[in-house]
């Protein structure tokens, strides 16, 4: 099993869309896919539990939620492990876990975090033979849910928007205290940063200018294909449409010209 974290400490740039569409795509290729929703907004869980046509697959919840997984993991709670599965968000992670980490004394805080990391590590080990791909959706913050995922995961992908404001999020995700480079250096040398993927791209002077600035600052970290070509996702209503309906872009494309183009 490979574990891919989709993260950036900036809201609304397409993390959940990318997680869900990658999950549906990978499952359609025949891979066994598990999605872990570490965001209290529960957007990915909701989108994966919807379906639009009879051909769409609904993700099956495992027997524990994201908070239970990190704070009270017990392998007996997992239940059956279907080929398209979800550790659903429960809206309680910030209250039960992140806030606790902020208010308690550092020692207690550390033991809490180690416990969560140990739980997550055991969980990934327990399900590793049952899945080919584990995708993790994250909140728009670089908090300890994200750090733990980076410490235990294999790879990271970060959607970005081409705007002035997104540059801060890029720096934080890459070089911040809990950034990819820091965690790679300190605790997970094998962690692979696939790159920043510009999403909702529009061909206008503002976005072109932002892309130039981002390329100047972190050009070597932009996602490229095997031919070293820069990868982008354009802004197309079909991405949002697929998410809202609970289907894949490919499935939508069968009957919808705009989705096919997207
Ligand atoms: N390329 C795109 N074109 C058009 N709409 C998009 C595209 N990518 C994402 N969207 C839509 O933009 C909205 C925000 O995307 P999404 O919820 O995936 O962002 P997010 O990074 O997960 O946000 P949050 O930080 O709040 O979790 C959603 O309605 C989504 O469907
Ligand atoms: Mg999201």
PDB file of C-alpha atoms and ligand atoms in Angstrom:
ATOM      1  CA  UNK A   1       0.000   0.000   0.000  1.00  0.00           C
ATOM      2  CA  UNK A   2       1.153   3.512  -0.816  1.00  0.00           C
ATOM      3  CA  UNK A   3      -0.081   6.431   1.225  1.00  0.00           C
ATOM      4  CA  UNK A   4      -0.636   9.824  -0.384  1.00  0.00           C
ATOM      5  CA  UNK A   5      -1.452  12.907   1.651  1.00  0.00           C
ATOM      6  CA  UNK A   6      -3.218  15.750  -0.141  1.00  0.00           C
ATOM      7  CA  UNK A   7      -2.429  18.905   1.769  1.00  0.00           C
ATOM      8  CA  UNK A   8      -1.773  22.640   1.703  1.00  0.00           C
ATOM      9  CA  UNK A   9      -2.313  25.117   4.515  1.00  0.00           C
ATOM     10  CA  UNK A  10      -4.764  27.135   2.467  1.00  0.00           C
ATOM     11  CA  UNK A  11      -8.506  26.641   2.222  1.00  0.00           C
ATOM     12  CA  UNK A  12     -10.664  26.012  -0.805  1.00  0.00           C
ATOM     13  CA  UNK A  13      -7.969  25.144  -3.320  1.00  0.00           C
ATOM     14  CA  UNK A  14      -9.186  21.676  -4.261  1.00  0.00           C
ATOM     15  CA  UNK A  15      -7.742  19.244  -1.701  1.00  0.00           C
ATOM     16  CA  UNK A  16     -10.998  17.375  -1.168  1.00  0.00           C
ATOM     17  CA  UNK A  17     -11.886  17.421  -4.862  1.00  0.00           C
ATOM     18  CA  UNK A  18      -8.474  16.017  -5.753  1.00  0.00           C
ATOM     19  CA  UNK A  19      -8.612  13.367  -3.012  1.00  0.00           C
ATOM     20  CA  UNK A  20     -12.059  12.155  -4.077  1.00  0.00           C
ATOM     21  CA  UNK A  21     -11.412  12.250  -7.806  1.00  0.00           C
ATOM     22  CA  UNK A  22      -8.089  10.435  -7.408  1.00  0.00           C
ATOM     23  CA  UNK A  23      -9.849   7.877  -5.197  1.00  0.00           C
ATOM     24  CA  UNK A  24     -12.600   7.256  -7.752  1.00  0.00           C
ATOM     25  CA  UNK A  25     -10.078   7.163 -10.594  1.00  0.00           C
ATOM     26  CA  UNK A  26      -7.747   4.720  -8.806  1.00  0.00           C
ATOM     27  CA  UNK A  27     -10.675   2.500  -7.872  1.00  0.00           C
ATOM     28  CA  UNK A  28     -11.884   2.509 -11.491  1.00  0.00           C
ATOM     29  CA  UNK A  29      -8.391   1.331 -12.501  1.00  0.00           C
ATOM     30  CA  UNK A  30      -8.918  -1.677 -10.255  1.00  0.00           C
ATOM     31  CA  UNK A  31      -6.922  -0.555  -7.236  1.00  0.00           C
ATOM     32  CA  UNK A  32      -8.176  -1.163  -3.727  1.00  0.00           C
ATOM     33  CA  UNK A  33      -8.575   2.317  -2.282  1.00  0.00           C
ATOM     34  CA  UNK A  34      -8.915   3.629   1.241  1.00  0.00           C
ATOM     35  CA  UNK A  35      -9.614   7.294   1.983  1.00  0.00           C
ATOM     36  CA  UNK A  36      -8.925   8.827   5.392  1.00  0.00           C
ATOM     37  CA  UNK A  37     -10.737  12.093   6.048  1.00  0.00           C
ATOM     38  CA  UNK A  38      -8.801  14.143   8.606  1.00  0.00           C
ATOM     39  CA  UNK A  39     -10.824  17.300   7.983  1.00  0.00           C
ATOM     40  CA  UNK A  40     -13.635  18.168  10.376  1.00  0.00           C
ATOM     41  CA  UNK A  41     -15.536  19.732   7.479  1.00  0.00           C
ATOM     42  CA  UNK A  42     -16.096  16.156   6.264  1.00  0.00           C
ATOM     43  CA  UNK A  43     -16.325  17.244   2.627  1.00  0.00           C
ATOM     44  CA  UNK A  44     -14.470  14.253   1.223  1.00  0.00           C
ATOM     45  CA  UNK A  45     -16.482  11.778   3.308  1.00  0.00           C
ATOM     46  CA  UNK A  46     -19.737  13.297   2.106  1.00  0.00           C
ATOM     47  CA  UNK A  47     -18.686  13.329  -1.541  1.00  0.00           C
ATOM     48  CA  UNK A  48     -17.543   9.703  -1.398  1.00  0.00           C
ATOM     49  CA  UNK A  49     -20.750   8.556   0.252  1.00  0.00           C
ATOM     50  CA  UNK A  50     -22.859  10.025  -2.538  1.00  0.00           C
ATOM     51  CA  UNK A  51     -23.501   8.399  -5.871  1.00  0.00           C
ATOM     52  CA  UNK A  52     -24.978   9.742  -9.068  1.00  0.00           C
ATOM     53  CA  UNK A  53     -25.487   6.798 -11.391  1.00  0.00           C
ATOM     54  CA  UNK A  54     -25.717   3.065 -10.786  1.00  0.00           C
ATOM     55  CA  UNK A  55     -22.160   2.771 -12.053  1.00  0.00           C
ATOM     56  CA  UNK A  56     -20.785   4.991  -9.293  1.00  0.00           C
ATOM     57  CA  UNK A  57     -19.354   3.404  -6.202  1.00  0.00           C
ATOM     58  CA  UNK A  58     -20.166   4.579  -2.705  1.00  0.00           C
ATOM     59  CA  UNK A  59     -17.258   4.345  -0.295  1.00  0.00           C
ATOM     60  CA  UNK A  60     -17.987   2.034   2.635  1.00  0.00           C
ATOM     61  CA  UNK A  61     -17.185   3.345   6.092  1.00  0.00           C
ATOM     62  CA  UNK A  62     -14.813   1.320   8.196  1.00  0.00           C
ATOM     63  CA  UNK A  63     -15.967   0.742  11.764  1.00  0.00           C
ATOM     64  CA  UNK A  64     -14.107   3.713  13.195  1.00  0.00           C
ATOM     65  CA  UNK A  65     -14.030   7.453  12.534  1.00  0.00           C
ATOM     66  CA  UNK A  66     -10.994   9.695  12.117  1.00  0.00           C
ATOM     67  CA  UNK A  67     -10.987  10.762  15.777  1.00  0.00           C
ATOM     68  CA  UNK A  68     -11.357   7.184  16.991  1.00  0.00           C
ATOM     69  CA  UNK A  69      -8.536   6.149  14.688  1.00  0.00           C
ATOM     70  CA  UNK A  70      -6.101   8.672  16.172  1.00  0.00           C
ATOM     71  CA  UNK A  71      -7.179   8.643  19.805  1.00  0.00           C
ATOM     72  CA  UNK A  72      -8.780   5.277  20.509  1.00  0.00           C
ATOM     73  CA  UNK A  73      -7.539   2.899  17.848  1.00  0.00           C
ATOM     74  CA  UNK A  74      -8.521  -0.696  18.280  1.00  0.00           C
ATOM     75  CA  UNK A  75      -8.040  -3.041  15.292  1.00  0.00           C
ATOM     76  CA  UNK A  76     -11.139  -4.991  16.370  1.00  0.00           C
ATOM     77  CA  UNK A  77     -13.237  -1.939  15.412  1.00  0.00           C
ATOM     78  CA  UNK A  78     -12.123  -1.952  11.773  1.00  0.00           C
ATOM     79  CA  UNK A  79     -14.767  -4.382  10.609  1.00  0.00           C
ATOM     80  CA  UNK A  80     -14.714  -5.719   7.045  1.00  0.00           C
ATOM     81  CA  UNK A  81     -12.243  -4.051   4.680  1.00  0.00           C
ATOM     82  CA  UNK A  82     -14.055  -3.444   1.371  1.00  0.00           C
ATOM     83  CA  UNK A  83     -12.168  -2.397  -1.765  1.00  0.00           C
ATOM     84  CA  UNK A  84     -13.426   1.191  -1.727  1.00  0.00           C
ATOM     85  CA  UNK A  85     -13.428   2.319   1.859  1.00  0.00           C
ATOM     86  CA  UNK A  86     -13.479   5.379   4.033  1.00  0.00           C
ATOM     87  CA  UNK A  87     -12.368   6.379   7.493  1.00  0.00           C
ATOM     88  CA  UNK A  88     -14.947   9.116   7.748  1.00  0.00           C
ATOM     89  CA  UNK A  89     -14.457  12.435   9.439  1.00  0.00           C
ATOM     90  CA  UNK A  90     -16.601  12.984  12.517  1.00  0.00           C
ATOM     91  CA  UNK A  91     -16.230  16.719  13.073  1.00  0.00           C
ATOM     92  CA  UNK A  92     -14.516  16.188  16.429  1.00  0.00           C
ATOM     93  CA  UNK A  93     -10.814  16.150  15.627  1.00  0.00           C
ATOM     94  CA  UNK A  94     -10.146  19.801  16.396  1.00  0.00           C
ATOM     95  CA  UNK A  95     -12.028  19.714  19.684  1.00  0.00           C
ATOM     96  CA  UNK A  96     -10.663  16.407  20.901  1.00  0.00           C
ATOM     97  CA  UNK A  97      -7.181  16.485  19.487  1.00  0.00           C
ATOM     98  CA  UNK A  98      -5.858  19.735  18.081  1.00  0.00           C
ATOM     99  CA  UNK A  99      -7.217  21.979  20.845  1.00  0.00           C
ATOM    100  CA  UNK A 100      -5.939  19.547  23.444  1.00  0.00           C
ATOM    101  CA  UNK A 101      -2.502  19.744  21.885  1.00  0.00           C
ATOM    102  CA  UNK A 102      -2.600  23.536  22.113  1.00  0.00           C
ATOM    103  CA  UNK A 103      -3.743  23.941  25.703  1.00  0.00           C
ATOM    104  CA  UNK A 104      -1.974  21.193  27.589  1.00  0.00           C
ATOM    105  CA  UNK A 105       1.561  21.320  28.875  1.00  0.00           C
ATOM    106  CA  UNK A 106       4.233  20.277  26.388  1.00  0.00           C
ATOM    107  CA  UNK A 107       4.911  16.927  27.991  1.00  0.00           C
ATOM    108  CA  UNK A 108       1.303  15.807  27.977  1.00  0.00           C
ATOM    109  CA  UNK A 109       0.950  17.228  24.535  1.00  0.00           C
ATOM    110  CA  UNK A 110       3.863  15.147  23.296  1.00  0.00           C
ATOM    111  CA  UNK A 111       2.521  11.931  24.703  1.00  0.00           C
ATOM    112  CA  UNK A 112      -0.834  12.694  23.097  1.00  0.00           C
ATOM    113  CA  UNK A 113       0.804  13.223  19.751  1.00  0.00           C
ATOM    114  CA  UNK A 114       2.971  10.117  20.056  1.00  0.00           C
ATOM    115  CA  UNK A 115      -0.086   8.083  20.893  1.00  0.00           C
ATOM    116  CA  UNK A 116      -1.910   9.409  17.832  1.00  0.00           C
ATOM    117  CA  UNK A 117       1.102   8.779  15.636  1.00  0.00           C
ATOM    118  CA  UNK A 118       1.519   5.265  17.036  1.00  0.00           C
ATOM    119  CA  UNK A 119      -2.182   4.592  16.455  1.00  0.00           C
ATOM    120  CA  UNK A 120      -1.996   5.814  12.889  1.00  0.00           C
ATOM    121  CA  UNK A 121       1.139   3.803  12.261  1.00  0.00           C
ATOM    122  CA  UNK A 122      -0.476   0.607  13.625  1.00  0.00           C
ATOM    123  CA  UNK A 123      -3.583   1.269  11.579  1.00  0.00           C
ATOM    124  CA  UNK A 124      -1.617   1.695   8.341  1.00  0.00           C
ATOM    125  CA  UNK A 125       0.279  -1.512   9.118  1.00  0.00           C
ATOM    126  CA  UNK A 126      -2.970  -3.388   9.819  1.00  0.00           C
ATOM    127  CA  UNK A 127      -4.642  -2.391   6.543  1.00  0.00           C
ATOM    128  CA  UNK A 128      -1.525  -2.403   4.326  1.00  0.00           C
ATOM    129  CA  UNK A 129      -2.212  -5.819   2.806  1.00  0.00           C
ATOM    130  CA  UNK A 130      -5.822  -4.968   2.031  1.00  0.00           C
ATOM    131  CA  UNK A 131      -5.287  -1.763   0.059  1.00  0.00           C
ATOM    132  CA  UNK A 132      -3.116  -0.552  -2.798  1.00  0.00           C
ATOM    133  CA  UNK A 133      -3.631   3.138  -2.142  1.00  0.00           C
ATOM    134  CA  UNK A 134      -4.497   5.144   0.944  1.00  0.00           C
ATOM    135  CA  UNK A 135      -5.440   8.762   0.235  1.00  0.00           C
ATOM    136  CA  UNK A 136      -5.585  11.258   3.082  1.00  0.00           C
ATOM    137  CA  UNK A 137      -7.611  14.457   2.870  1.00  0.00           C
ATOM    138  CA  UNK A 138      -6.433  17.178   5.226  1.00  0.00           C
ATOM    139  CA  UNK A 139      -7.722  20.390   6.790  1.00  0.00           C
ATOM    140  CA  UNK A 140      -6.473  23.746   5.507  1.00  0.00           C
ATOM    141  CA  UNK A 141      -3.885  23.945   8.283  1.00  0.00           C
ATOM    142  CA  UNK A 142      -0.465  22.565   9.094  1.00  0.00           C
ATOM    143  CA  UNK A 143      -1.541  21.068  12.413  1.00  0.00           C
ATOM    144  CA  UNK A 144      -0.602  17.775  13.955  1.00  0.00           C
ATOM    145  CA  UNK A 145      -3.014  15.715  11.865  1.00  0.00           C
ATOM    146  CA  UNK A 146      -0.994  16.765   8.854  1.00  0.00           C
ATOM    147  CA  UNK A 147       2.384  16.236  10.561  1.00  0.00           C
ATOM    148  CA  UNK A 148       1.435  12.713  11.582  1.00  0.00           C
ATOM    149  CA  UNK A 149       0.321  11.936   8.040  1.00  0.00           C
ATOM    150  CA  UNK A 150       3.638  13.197   6.698  1.00  0.00           C
ATOM    151  CA  UNK A 151       5.597  11.214   9.271  1.00  0.00           C
ATOM    152  CA  UNK A 152       3.792   7.978   8.425  1.00  0.00           C
ATOM    153  CA  UNK A 153       2.981   8.464   4.745  1.00  0.00           C
ATOM    154  CA  UNK A 154       4.830   7.855   1.488  1.00  0.00           C
ATOM    155  CA  UNK A 155       4.010  10.917  -0.587  1.00  0.00           C
ATOM    156  CA  UNK A 156       2.467  14.383  -0.551  1.00  0.00           C
ATOM    157  CA  UNK A 157       0.607  16.290  -3.259  1.00  0.00           C
ATOM    158  CA  UNK A 158      -0.355  19.948  -2.799  1.00  0.00           C
ATOM    159  CA  UNK A 159      -2.937  21.713  -4.926  1.00  0.00           C
ATOM    160  CA  UNK A 160      -2.454  25.468  -5.071  1.00  0.00           C
ATOM    161  CA  UNK A 161      -4.234  28.401  -6.570  1.00  0.00           C
ATOM    162  CA  UNK A 162      -2.358  30.874  -8.697  1.00  0.00           C
ATOM    163  CA  UNK A 163      -2.808  33.949  -6.567  1.00  0.00           C
ATOM    164  CA  UNK A 164      -0.725  36.247  -4.444  1.00  0.00           C
ATOM    165  CA  UNK A 165      -2.342  34.947  -1.231  1.00  0.00           C
ATOM    166  CA  UNK A 166      -1.441  31.354  -1.915  1.00  0.00           C
ATOM    167  CA  UNK A 167       2.291  32.037  -1.732  1.00  0.00           C
ATOM    168  CA  UNK A 168       2.214  32.067   2.085  1.00  0.00           C
ATOM    169  CA  UNK A 169       0.488  28.691   2.224  1.00  0.00           C
ATOM    170  CA  UNK A 170       3.078  27.328  -0.179  1.00  0.00           C
ATOM    171  CA  UNK A 171       5.969  28.487   2.000  1.00  0.00           C
ATOM    172  CA  UNK A 172       4.340  27.110   5.153  1.00  0.00           C
ATOM    173  CA  UNK A 173       3.554  23.731   3.607  1.00  0.00           C
ATOM    174  CA  UNK A 174       7.069  23.409   2.232  1.00  0.00           C
ATOM    175  CA  UNK A 175       9.376  25.078   4.738  1.00  0.00           C
ATOM    176  CA  UNK A 176       7.282  25.748   7.849  1.00  0.00           C
ATOM    177  CA  UNK A 177       7.872  24.265  11.286  1.00  0.00           C
ATOM    178  CA  UNK A 178       5.653  21.361  10.293  1.00  0.00           C
ATOM    179  CA  UNK A 179       6.460  21.629   6.600  1.00  0.00           C
ATOM    180  CA  UNK A 180       7.288  18.813   4.225  1.00  0.00           C
ATOM    181  CA  UNK A 181      11.018  19.546   4.084  1.00  0.00           C
ATOM    182  CA  UNK A 182      11.322  19.765   7.867  1.00  0.00           C
ATOM    183  CA  UNK A 183       9.498  16.476   8.440  1.00  0.00           C
ATOM    184  CA  UNK A 184      11.378  14.771   5.647  1.00  0.00           C
ATOM    185  CA  UNK A 185      14.678  15.832   7.213  1.00  0.00           C
ATOM    186  CA  UNK A 186      13.741  15.070  10.811  1.00  0.00           C
ATOM    187  CA  UNK A 187      11.559  11.982  10.726  1.00  0.00           C
ATOM    188  CA  UNK A 188      10.654  10.537   7.332  1.00  0.00           C
ATOM    189  CA  UNK A 189      13.529  10.677   4.803  1.00  0.00           C
ATOM    190  CA  UNK A 190      11.564   8.497   2.359  1.00  0.00           C
ATOM    191  CA  UNK A 191       8.684  10.949   2.153  1.00  0.00           C
ATOM    192  CA  UNK A 192       8.246  11.970  -1.468  1.00  0.00           C
ATOM    193  CA  UNK A 193       6.912  15.396  -2.333  1.00  0.00           C
ATOM    194  CA  UNK A 194       5.186  14.993  -5.691  1.00  0.00           C
ATOM    195  CA  UNK A 195       4.795  18.750  -5.954  1.00  0.00           C
ATOM    196  CA  UNK A 196       2.479  21.717  -6.053  1.00  0.00           C
ATOM    197  CA  UNK A 197      -0.334  21.321  -8.560  1.00  0.00           C
ATOM    198  CA  UNK A 198      -1.867  24.596  -9.746  1.00  0.00           C
ATOM    199  CA  UNK A 199      -5.636  24.083  -9.697  1.00  0.00           C
ATOM    200  CA  UNK A 200      -8.560  26.201 -10.949  1.00  0.00           C
ATOM    201  CA  UNK A 201      -6.167  27.684 -13.456  1.00  0.00           C
ATOM    202  CA  UNK A 202      -7.487  30.440 -15.692  1.00  0.00           C
ATOM    203  CA  UNK A 203      -5.605  32.047 -18.480  1.00  0.00           C
ATOM    204  CA  UNK A 204      -5.471  35.646 -17.314  1.00  0.00           C
ATOM    205  CA  UNK A 205      -2.639  38.113 -16.615  1.00  0.00           C
ATOM    206  CA  UNK A 206      -3.036  37.899 -12.819  1.00  0.00           C
ATOM    207  CA  UNK A 207      -2.658  34.135 -12.724  1.00  0.00           C
ATOM    208  CA  UNK A 208       0.206  34.201 -15.210  1.00  0.00           C
ATOM    209  CA  UNK A 209       1.998  36.721 -12.996  1.00  0.00           C
ATOM    210  CA  UNK A 210       1.358  34.628  -9.878  1.00  0.00           C
ATOM    211  CA  UNK A 211       2.658  31.527 -11.659  1.00  0.00           C
ATOM    212  CA  UNK A 212       5.850  33.396 -12.573  1.00  0.00           C
ATOM    213  CA  UNK A 213       6.339  34.422  -8.941  1.00  0.00           C
ATOM    214  CA  UNK A 214       5.637  30.946  -7.623  1.00  0.00           C
ATOM    215  CA  UNK A 215       7.972  29.438 -10.219  1.00  0.00           C
ATOM    216  CA  UNK A 216      10.721  31.859  -9.167  1.00  0.00           C
ATOM    217  CA  UNK A 217      10.276  30.912  -5.516  1.00  0.00           C
ATOM    218  CA  UNK A 218       9.624  27.161  -5.676  1.00  0.00           C
ATOM    219  CA  UNK A 219       9.932  26.206  -9.352  1.00  0.00           C
ATOM    220  CA  UNK A 220      11.625  22.877  -8.651  1.00  0.00           C
ATOM    221  CA  UNK A 221       8.668  21.867  -6.479  1.00  0.00           C
ATOM    222  CA  UNK A 222       5.964  22.313  -9.106  1.00  0.00           C
ATOM    223  CA  UNK A 223       4.390  19.039 -10.232  1.00  0.00           C
ATOM    224  CA  UNK A 224       5.792  17.818 -13.533  1.00  0.00           C
ATOM    225  CA  UNK A 225       5.113  14.732 -15.627  1.00  0.00           C
ATOM    226  CA  UNK A 226       7.744  12.277 -16.872  1.00  0.00           C
ATOM    227  CA  UNK A 227       8.622  14.663 -19.692  1.00  0.00           C
ATOM    228  CA  UNK A 228       9.240  17.425 -17.162  1.00  0.00           C
ATOM    229  CA  UNK A 229       6.193  19.348 -18.359  1.00  0.00           C
ATOM    230  CA  UNK A 230       4.414  21.483 -15.802  1.00  0.00           C
ATOM    231  CA  UNK A 231       1.044  20.032 -14.780  1.00  0.00           C
ATOM    232  CA  UNK A 232      -2.044  22.136 -14.108  1.00  0.00           C
ATOM    233  CA  UNK A 233      -5.782  21.625 -13.635  1.00  0.00           C
ATOM    234  CA  UNK A 234      -7.966  24.234 -15.300  1.00  0.00           C
ATOM    235  CA  UNK A 235     -11.005  25.769 -13.660  1.00  0.00           C
ATOM    236  CA  UNK A 236     -13.953  23.818 -15.035  1.00  0.00           C
ATOM    237  CA  UNK A 237     -17.408  23.573 -13.520  1.00  0.00           C
ATOM    238  CA  UNK A 238     -17.334  19.830 -14.204  1.00  0.00           C
ATOM    239  CA  UNK A 239     -14.867  19.239 -11.333  1.00  0.00           C
ATOM    240  CA  UNK A 240     -17.239  20.822  -8.835  1.00  0.00           C
ATOM    241  CA  UNK A 241     -20.188  19.155 -10.500  1.00  0.00           C
ATOM    242  CA  UNK A 242     -18.655  15.690 -10.191  1.00  0.00           C
ATOM    243  CA  UNK A 243     -17.906  16.310  -6.521  1.00  0.00           C
ATOM    244  CA  UNK A 244     -21.356  17.603  -5.755  1.00  0.00           C
ATOM    245  CA  UNK A 245     -23.086  14.730  -7.491  1.00  0.00           C
ATOM    246  CA  UNK A 246     -20.801  12.065  -6.051  1.00  0.00           C
ATOM    247  CA  UNK A 247     -19.309  10.725  -9.241  1.00  0.00           C
ATOM    248  CA  UNK A 248     -16.071  10.757 -11.190  1.00  0.00           C
ATOM    249  CA  UNK A 249     -15.204  13.217 -13.883  1.00  0.00           C
ATOM    250  CA  UNK A 250     -14.786  10.260 -16.255  1.00  0.00           C
ATOM    251  CA  UNK A 251     -18.273   9.026 -15.523  1.00  0.00           C
ATOM    252  CA  UNK A 252     -19.736  12.497 -15.975  1.00  0.00           C
ATOM    253  CA  UNK A 253     -17.851  12.787 -19.252  1.00  0.00           C
ATOM    254  CA  UNK A 254     -19.844   9.914 -20.761  1.00  0.00           C
ATOM    255  CA  UNK A 255     -22.900  12.107 -21.155  1.00  0.00           C
ATOM    256  CA  UNK A 256     -21.624  15.640 -20.707  1.00  0.00           C
ATOM    257  CA  UNK A 257     -19.502  17.486 -23.261  1.00  0.00           C
ATOM    258  CA  UNK A 258     -18.123  20.043 -20.802  1.00  0.00           C
ATOM    259  CA  UNK A 259     -16.995  17.263 -18.457  1.00  0.00           C
ATOM    260  CA  UNK A 260     -15.384  15.443 -21.355  1.00  0.00           C
ATOM    261  CA  UNK A 261     -13.406  18.530 -22.233  1.00  0.00           C
ATOM    262  CA  UNK A 262     -12.382  19.027 -18.579  1.00  0.00           C
TER     263      UNK A 262
HETATM  264  N1  LIG B   1     -10.423  22.742 -11.095  1.00  0.00           N
HETATM  265  C1  LIG B   1     -11.590  23.110 -10.559  1.00  0.00           C
HETATM  266  N2  LIG B   1     -12.517  23.761 -11.287  1.00  0.00           N
HETATM  267  C2  LIG B   1     -13.692  24.142 -10.751  1.00  0.00           C
HETATM  268  N3  LIG B   1     -14.046  23.926  -9.493  1.00  0.00           N
HETATM  269  C3  LIG B   1     -13.158  23.288  -8.677  1.00  0.00           C
HETATM  270  C4  LIG B   1     -11.893  22.845  -9.172  1.00  0.00           C
HETATM  271  N4  LIG B   1     -11.238  22.263  -8.145  1.00  0.00           N
HETATM  272  C5  LIG B   1     -12.057  22.333  -7.083  1.00  0.00           C
HETATM  273  N5  LIG B   1     -13.209  22.930  -7.382  1.00  0.00           N
HETATM  274  C6  LIG B   1     -14.344  23.226  -6.485  1.00  0.00           C
HETATM  275  O1  LIG B   1     -13.923  24.269  -5.617  1.00  0.00           O
HETATM  276  C7  LIG B   1     -14.482  24.097  -4.321  1.00  0.00           C
HETATM  277  C8  LIG B   1     -13.358  23.988  -3.288  1.00  0.00           C
HETATM  278  O2  LIG B   1     -12.662  22.774  -3.526  1.00  0.00           O
HETATM  279  P1  LIG B   1     -12.345  21.770  -2.334  1.00  0.00           P
HETATM  280  O3  LIG B   1     -13.487  21.683  -1.388  1.00  0.00           O
HETATM  281  O4  LIG B   1     -11.846  20.511  -2.931  1.00  0.00           O
HETATM  282  O5  LIG B   1     -11.155  22.588  -1.658  1.00  0.00           O
HETATM  283  P2  LIG B   1     -10.376  22.245  -0.301  1.00  0.00           P
HETATM  284  O6  LIG B   1      -8.969  22.651  -0.519  1.00  0.00           O
HETATM  285  O7  LIG B   1     -10.622  20.845   0.086  1.00  0.00           O
HETATM  286  O8  LIG B   1     -11.102  23.232   0.705  1.00  0.00           O
HETATM  287  P3  LIG B   1     -10.965  23.201   2.318  1.00  0.00           P
HETATM  288  O9  LIG B   1      -9.626  23.773   2.607  1.00  0.00           O
HETATM  289  O10 LIG B   1     -12.091  24.059   2.786  1.00  0.00           O
HETATM  290  O11 LIG B   1     -11.077  21.778   2.734  1.00  0.00           O
HETATM  291  C9  LIG B   1     -15.345  22.847  -4.399  1.00  0.00           C
HETATM  292  O12 LIG B   1     -16.657  23.204  -4.691  1.00  0.00           O
HETATM  293  C10 LIG B   1     -14.722  22.087  -5.566  1.00  0.00           C
HETATM  294  O13 LIG B   1     -15.617  21.201  -6.172  1.00  0.00           O
HETATM  295 MG1  LIG B   2     -11.395  20.055   1.840  1.00  0.00          MG
END
